[in-house]
Coordinates of C-alpha atoms and ligand atoms in Angstrom, one line a residue:
M18 CA -202.9 -72.1 18.9
D19 CA -203.0 -75.6 17.6
N20 CA -205.6 -74.8 14.9
I21 CA -203.5 -72.0 13.4
S22 CA -202.3 -74.1 10.5
S23 CA -205.1 -76.6 10.4
P24 CA -205.4 -77.9 6.8
A25 CA -209.2 -78.0 7.3
K26 CA -209.4 -74.2 7.5
K27 CA -209.2 -72.0 4.4
V28 CA -206.4 -69.5 4.4
M29 CA -206.8 -65.7 4.2
L30 CA -204.1 -63.2 3.8
S31 CA -203.8 -59.3 3.5
G32 CA -201.4 -56.5 4.1
I33 CA -201.3 -52.8 4.5
K34 CA -198.3 -50.7 3.8
P35 CA -197.2 -48.4 6.7
T36 CA -197.1 -45.3 4.5
G37 CA -199.4 -43.2 6.8
D38 CA -201.3 -43.5 10.1
L39 CA -204.2 -46.0 9.9
T40 CA -207.6 -44.3 9.5
L41 CA -211.2 -44.9 10.5
G42 CA -211.4 -46.1 6.8
S43 CA -208.6 -48.8 7.3
Y44 CA -210.5 -49.9 10.5
L45 CA -214.1 -50.0 9.3
G46 CA -213.2 -51.1 5.7
A47 CA -210.6 -53.7 6.5
I48 CA -209.3 -54.5 9.9
K49 CA -212.6 -54.8 11.7
N50 CA -213.8 -57.3 9.1
W51 CA -210.5 -59.3 9.4
A52 CA -210.9 -59.6 13.1
E53 CA -214.3 -61.2 12.7
R54 CA -212.8 -64.0 10.6
A55 CA -210.2 -65.5 12.9
E56 CA -212.4 -68.5 13.9
Q57 CA -213.3 -69.4 10.4
Y58 CA -210.0 -68.9 8.6
D59 CA -206.3 -69.4 9.1
C60 CA -205.3 -65.7 8.8
Y61 CA -202.1 -63.9 7.9
Y62 CA -201.9 -60.1 8.1
F63 CA -198.7 -58.2 7.7
M64 CA -197.2 -54.7 7.6
A65 CA -196.0 -54.2 4.0
D66 CA -192.9 -52.3 4.9
L67 CA -190.9 -53.4 1.8
H68 CA -193.8 -52.0 -0.3
A69 CA -193.6 -48.7 1.6
L70 CA -190.1 -48.1 0.2
T71 CA -191.5 -47.4 -3.2
I72 CA -192.1 -43.9 -1.9
R73 CA -189.7 -41.8 0.1
N74 CA -190.3 -42.0 3.9
N75 CA -188.6 -40.4 6.9
P76 CA -186.9 -43.6 8.2
A77 CA -187.8 -42.9 11.8
D78 CA -191.4 -42.3 10.9
L79 CA -191.5 -45.6 8.9
R80 CA -190.2 -47.5 11.8
R81 CA -192.7 -46.0 14.2
R82 CA -195.6 -46.4 11.9
T83 CA -194.7 -50.1 11.2
L84 CA -194.7 -50.9 14.9
E85 CA -197.7 -48.7 15.6
Q86 CA -199.6 -50.5 12.9
L87 CA -198.8 -53.9 14.5
A88 CA -199.9 -52.5 17.9
Q89 CA -203.1 -51.2 16.2
Y90 CA -203.9 -54.5 14.5
V91 CA -203.8 -56.2 18.0
A92 CA -205.8 -53.2 19.6
C93 CA -208.4 -53.6 16.8
G94 CA -209.1 -57.1 17.9
L95 CA -206.7 -59.2 15.8
D96 CA -205.7 -61.7 18.5
P97 CA -202.0 -62.7 17.9
Q98 CA -202.7 -66.2 19.1
K99 CA -205.4 -66.7 16.5
N100 CA -203.9 -64.7 13.6
T101 CA -200.4 -64.6 12.2
L102 CA -199.3 -61.0 12.4
F103 CA -195.9 -60.1 11.1
I104 CA -193.7 -57.5 9.5
Q105 CA -193.0 -58.3 5.9
S106 CA -189.3 -57.5 5.9
H107 CA -188.9 -59.9 8.9
V108 CA -189.7 -62.8 6.5
P109 CA -187.0 -62.5 3.8
A110 CA -188.8 -65.1 1.7
H111 CA -191.0 -62.3 0.4
A112 CA -188.0 -60.5 -1.1
E113 CA -186.6 -63.8 -2.3
L114 CA -189.7 -65.0 -4.1
G115 CA -190.4 -61.4 -5.2
W116 CA -187.2 -61.6 -7.3
V117 CA -188.1 -65.0 -8.8
L118 CA -191.6 -63.8 -9.7
N119 CA -190.1 -60.6 -11.3
C120 CA -188.7 -63.0 -13.8
Y121 CA -192.2 -64.5 -14.6
T122 CA -194.1 -61.2 -14.7
M123 CA -194.1 -59.5 -18.1
F124 CA -193.1 -55.9 -18.8
G125 CA -196.4 -55.4 -20.7
E126 CA -198.5 -56.7 -17.7
L127 CA -196.7 -54.3 -15.3
S128 CA -197.2 -51.4 -17.7
R129 CA -200.9 -51.9 -17.6
M130 CA -201.3 -51.5 -13.9
T131 CA -203.4 -48.6 -12.9
Q132 CA -201.7 -48.1 -9.6
F133 CA -198.4 -47.7 -11.3
K134 CA -199.8 -45.1 -13.6
D135 CA -201.5 -43.2 -10.8
K136 CA -198.5 -43.3 -8.5
S137 CA -196.1 -42.3 -11.2
A138 CA -198.3 -39.3 -12.0
K139 CA -198.3 -38.4 -8.3
N140 CA -194.5 -38.9 -7.8
A141 CA -193.1 -37.7 -11.2
D142 CA -189.7 -37.1 -9.6
N143 CA -189.4 -40.7 -8.2
I144 CA -190.7 -43.2 -10.7
N145 CA -188.4 -46.0 -9.4
G146 CA -188.1 -49.6 -10.4
G147 CA -189.8 -50.8 -7.3
L148 CA -192.9 -48.9 -8.1
F149 CA -193.0 -50.6 -11.4
T150 CA -192.3 -54.2 -10.1
Y151 CA -194.5 -53.7 -7.0
P152 CA -197.1 -56.3 -8.2
A153 CA -194.5 -59.0 -8.5
L154 CA -193.5 -58.5 -4.8
M155 CA -197.2 -58.5 -4.0
A156 CA -197.7 -61.7 -5.9
A157 CA -194.9 -63.2 -3.8
D158 CA -196.5 -61.9 -0.5
I159 CA -199.7 -63.8 -1.5
L160 CA -198.4 -66.9 -3.1
L161 CA -196.0 -67.8 -0.3
Y162 CA -198.9 -68.6 2.0
Q163 CA -201.1 -70.5 -0.6
P164 CA -204.2 -68.4 0.5
D165 CA -207.8 -69.1 -0.7
L166 CA -208.9 -65.5 -0.2
V167 CA -207.2 -62.1 -0.3
P168 CA -209.4 -59.4 1.0
V169 CA -208.4 -56.1 -0.7
G170 CA -210.0 -52.9 -1.7
D171 CA -211.1 -52.3 -5.3
D172 CA -207.9 -50.5 -6.2
Q173 CA -205.9 -53.7 -5.4
K174 CA -208.1 -56.2 -7.4
Q175 CA -206.0 -55.7 -10.5
H176 CA -202.9 -56.8 -8.6
V177 CA -204.6 -59.9 -7.3
E178 CA -205.7 -60.7 -10.8
L179 CA -202.1 -60.4 -12.0
T180 CA -201.1 -62.6 -9.1
R181 CA -203.5 -65.2 -10.4
D182 CA -202.1 -65.0 -13.9
V183 CA -198.5 -65.3 -12.6
A184 CA -199.4 -68.3 -10.4
Q185 CA -201.1 -70.0 -13.4
R186 CA -198.2 -69.3 -15.7
F187 CA -195.7 -70.8 -13.1
N188 CA -198.0 -73.8 -12.5
N189 CA -198.2 -74.5 -16.3
L190 CA -194.5 -74.4 -16.6
Y191 CA -193.5 -76.4 -13.6
G192 CA -196.6 -78.3 -12.3
E193 CA -198.8 -77.4 -9.4
T194 CA -196.9 -75.1 -7.1
F195 CA -199.2 -72.2 -6.1
K196 CA -202.8 -72.1 -5.2
V197 CA -204.5 -69.6 -7.4
P198 CA -206.2 -67.2 -4.9
E199 CA -209.5 -65.2 -5.2
P200 CA -209.7 -61.5 -4.5
F201 CA -212.4 -60.7 -2.0
S202 CA -214.1 -57.4 -1.4
P203 CA -216.2 -57.3 1.8
K204 CA -219.5 -55.5 1.3
V205 CA -220.0 -53.9 4.7
G206 CA -218.2 -50.8 5.6
A207 CA -216.8 -51.0 2.1
R208 CA -215.8 -47.4 1.5
I209 CA -215.4 -44.7 4.1
M210 CA -215.1 -41.3 2.4
D211 CA -213.2 -38.1 3.3
L212 CA -215.2 -36.0 5.7
L213 CA -214.5 -32.8 3.8
D214 CA -214.5 -34.3 0.3
P215 CA -217.1 -37.1 0.5
R216 CA -216.6 -38.1 -3.2
S217 CA -213.0 -39.4 -2.5
K218 CA -211.9 -42.2 -0.2
M219 CA -210.5 -41.4 3.3
S220 CA -206.9 -42.3 2.7
K221 CA -204.0 -42.8 5.1
S222 CA -201.4 -41.2 2.8
D223 CA -203.4 -38.0 2.2
E224 CA -202.4 -34.7 3.6
V225 CA -203.1 -34.7 7.4
G226 CA -206.2 -32.6 7.7
N227 CA -209.7 -32.4 9.0
G228 CA -211.2 -34.7 6.4
R229 CA -209.5 -37.8 7.7
V230 CA -209.8 -39.5 11.2
C231 CA -206.9 -41.5 12.4
L232 CA -207.1 -44.3 15.0
M233 CA -204.7 -42.5 17.3
D234 CA -206.6 -39.1 17.1
R235 CA -207.5 -37.5 20.4
P236 CA -211.2 -37.3 21.2
E237 CA -211.3 -33.5 21.0
D238 CA -209.8 -33.7 17.4
I239 CA -212.3 -36.4 16.4
A240 CA -215.2 -34.2 17.7
R241 CA -213.9 -31.2 15.8
K242 CA -213.5 -33.1 12.5
F243 CA -217.1 -34.4 12.7
K244 CA -218.5 -31.0 13.5
R245 CA -216.8 -29.6 10.4
A246 CA -217.8 -32.6 8.2
V247 CA -219.4 -31.6 4.9
T248 CA -223.1 -32.6 4.7
D249 CA -225.0 -31.3 1.6
S250 CA -226.0 -28.2 -0.1
D251 CA -229.6 -29.1 -1.1
G252 CA -230.9 -27.1 1.8
E253 CA -233.0 -30.0 2.9
R254 CA -231.1 -30.5 6.1
C255 CA -232.5 -33.8 7.0
V256 CA -230.7 -37.1 7.8
R257 CA -231.7 -39.3 4.8
Y258 CA -229.6 -41.9 2.9
D259 CA -229.0 -40.7 -0.6
P260 CA -225.4 -41.2 -1.6
E261 CA -226.0 -39.7 -5.1
N262 CA -227.3 -36.4 -3.9
K263 CA -226.2 -36.3 -0.4
P264 CA -222.7 -38.1 -0.3
G265 CA -221.6 -36.3 2.9
V266 CA -224.7 -37.3 4.8
A267 CA -224.6 -40.9 3.4
N268 CA -221.0 -41.2 4.5
L269 CA -221.7 -40.1 8.0
M270 CA -224.6 -42.5 8.1
S271 CA -222.3 -45.3 6.9
I272 CA -219.9 -44.5 9.6
Y273 CA -222.6 -44.3 12.3
S274 CA -224.1 -47.5 11.1
A275 CA -220.7 -49.3 11.1
V276 CA -219.9 -48.3 14.7
T277 CA -223.4 -48.6 16.3
G278 CA -224.8 -51.5 14.2
E279 CA -228.0 -49.5 13.4
S280 CA -229.5 -49.7 10.0
F281 CA -230.0 -46.7 7.8
E282 CA -233.8 -46.7 8.5
E283 CA -233.1 -46.7 12.3
I284 CA -230.7 -43.8 11.9
E285 CA -233.2 -41.8 9.8
R286 CA -235.8 -42.4 12.5
E287 CA -233.4 -41.5 15.3
F288 CA -232.6 -38.2 13.8
D289 CA -235.9 -37.3 12.3
G290 CA -236.5 -33.6 12.6
K291 CA -233.3 -33.1 14.5
G292 CA -231.0 -31.6 11.7
Y293 CA -227.2 -31.8 11.2
G294 CA -226.4 -29.8 14.3
V295 CA -227.4 -32.8 16.4
F296 CA -226.5 -35.5 13.9
K297 CA -222.8 -34.6 13.3
P298 CA -221.8 -34.4 17.0
A299 CA -223.6 -37.7 17.6
V300 CA -221.6 -39.4 14.9
G301 CA -218.4 -37.9 16.4
E302 CA -219.3 -39.2 19.8
A303 CA -220.0 -42.7 18.6
V304 CA -216.7 -42.7 16.8
I305 CA -214.8 -41.4 19.8
E306 CA -216.3 -44.2 21.9
A307 CA -215.5 -46.9 19.3
L308 CA -211.9 -45.7 18.9
R309 CA -211.2 -45.0 22.6
P310 CA -210.4 -48.6 23.6
I311 CA -208.4 -49.1 20.4
R312 CA -206.2 -46.0 21.0
E313 CA -205.7 -46.8 24.7
E314 CA -204.8 -50.4 24.0
A315 CA -202.4 -49.5 21.1
E316 CA -200.7 -46.9 23.3
K317 CA -200.3 -49.5 26.1
I318 CA -198.7 -52.0 23.6
M319 CA -196.4 -49.3 22.1
K320 CA -195.0 -48.7 25.6
D321 CA -194.3 -52.4 26.2
K322 CA -191.2 -52.9 24.1
A323 CA -190.7 -56.5 25.3
Y324 CA -194.2 -57.5 24.3
L325 CA -193.8 -55.8 20.9
E326 CA -190.6 -57.7 20.3
T327 CA -192.3 -61.0 21.2
L328 CA -195.1 -60.1 18.8
C329 CA -192.7 -59.5 16.0
R330 CA -190.6 -62.6 16.7
D331 CA -193.5 -65.0 17.1
G332 CA -195.3 -63.6 14.1
A333 CA -192.2 -63.8 11.8
E334 CA -191.3 -67.3 13.0
R335 CA -194.8 -68.7 12.3
A336 CA -195.0 -66.9 8.9
S337 CA -191.5 -68.1 7.9
R338 CA -192.4 -71.8 8.5
I339 CA -195.1 -71.6 5.8
A340 CA -193.3 -69.2 3.5
Y341 CA -190.1 -71.1 3.3
R342 CA -192.0 -74.3 2.6
T343 CA -193.2 -72.6 -0.6
L344 CA -189.9 -70.9 -1.4
R345 CA -187.9 -74.2 -1.2
K346 CA -190.4 -75.8 -3.7
V347 CA -190.0 -72.8 -6.1
Y348 CA -186.2 -72.7 -5.9
K349 CA -186.1 -76.4 -6.7
K350 CA -188.5 -76.2 -9.6
V351 CA -186.7 -73.3 -11.3
G352 CA -183.3 -75.1 -11.0
L353 CA -181.5 -73.4 -8.1
V354 CA -179.0 -75.6 -6.3
A355 CA -180.2 -76.5 -2.8
R356 CA -178.1 -75.1 0.0
Ligands
LIG401 P1 -202.7 -45.3 0.5 O1 -203.4 -43.9 0.7 O2 -201.4 -45.3 1.3 O3 -202.6 -45.9 -0.8 P2 -205.0 -46.4 1.8 O4 -205.4 -45.5 2.9 O5 -205.9 -46.2 0.5 O6 -203.6 -46.3 1.4 P3 -204.5 -49.2 1.7 O7 -203.3 -49.5 2.4 O8 -204.6 -49.2 0.2 O9 -205.1 -47.8 2.3 O10 -205.7 -50.1 2.2 C1 -205.6 -51.2 3.1 C2 -206.9 -51.8 3.3 O11 -207.9 -50.9 3.9 C3 -207.5 -52.2 1.9 O12 -208.2 -53.4 2.1 C4 -208.5 -51.0 1.7 O13 -209.6 -51.5 0.9 C5 -209.0 -50.7 3.1 N1 -209.3 -49.2 3.2 C6 -208.5 -48.2 3.2 N2 -209.1 -47.0 3.3 C7 -210.4 -47.3 3.3 C8 -211.6 -46.5 3.3 N3 -211.6 -45.2 3.3 N4 -212.8 -47.2 3.3 C9 -212.8 -48.6 3.3 N5 -211.8 -49.3 3.2 C10 -210.5 -48.8 3.2
LIG402 N1 -200.6 -53.4 -2.3 C1 -201.5 -53.3 -1.2 C2 -200.8 -53.7 0.1 C3 -200.3 -55.1 -0.1 C4 -201.1 -56.3 -0.1 C5 -200.2 -57.4 -0.3 C6 -202.5 -56.5 0.1 C7 -199.0 -55.5 -0.3 N2 -198.9 -56.9 -0.4 C8 -200.6 -58.7 -0.4 C9 -202.9 -57.8 0.0 C10 -202.0 -58.9 -0.3 C11 -201.9 -51.8 -1.0 O1 -201.3 -50.9 -1.6 N3 -203.0 -51.6 -0.3

């Protein structure tokens, strides 16, 4: 535990908003990679519940998903002793610095954000101010912890770029205050696609359906989803990695490779001459076995309210120590009277 804030280690931070149940994509594309970095980096991972408020949620669902996400982080291998895991709203410094950074982020910059344009198109009846200023809060999430690296998917890179601009602007005005972070896209397991629509990403806020596998899905549901997965229509019916012409098969191969560690060549050899009727259930079985311990552990943690509370409290305390150090500096620099 001592090495958690060791100055020798680089700092890494990321968050996921609890707007839907975590999927196989969230696990293979993000959390699994995070878990492998704990020794090398000083890591902060949070549930971005304040960000979730930019869309309408059922309050009970949001609460459940936030805690479930925390339980799933741990179940996926993020050791709470080695990583700082916390709920964003439990560290008020995020909202506090978020306000300040709103005042250093330009209307024009926010207007150019693709996520804002996409989400406003999708939620035409609820284009609220939070959706617009979302990147300023995200900049606060990041800059509070002075991270070196921020692992994010491609869709979030623009927000990290904006964070860098805001940090540089602030530093130019007031002297070195924030570390300017780098976005970072891991190469492996980078994009898991929808099983029924392999040209679009498997997403946690999509309609619940057979195209998306969630971490808490029951084995029989996972098996069914893989049996129904789209393969290809070229009539070749052979397991070959060709993302351009056979995106469904390529996606299934990426998933199989990520959970078994086999290379694409090994997979092609293993299923040579066997056809999709054998391949699809085999991928399903491999995923079931990979997710089984995660689901069981997450269910166990969800039932242990005392442990969950301890996790929340310890994580928030540890995060707050770092976050308030930065916030105090910022308040002083901009001219707020010390309490
Ligand atoms: P939403 O649909 O609510 O916008 P999402 O499911 O796309 O969310 P995010 O919360 O945007 O997920 O992503 C959290 C992290 O998980 C990001 O780093 C993202 O790159 C990664 N991730 C999410 N879905 C996938 C996927 N299908 N394949 C690979 N990585 C993914
Ligand atoms: N905006 C991100 C979630 C998010 C985040 C962050 C990611 C909120 N704050 C800080 C990295 C760092 C998303 O929509 N996936």
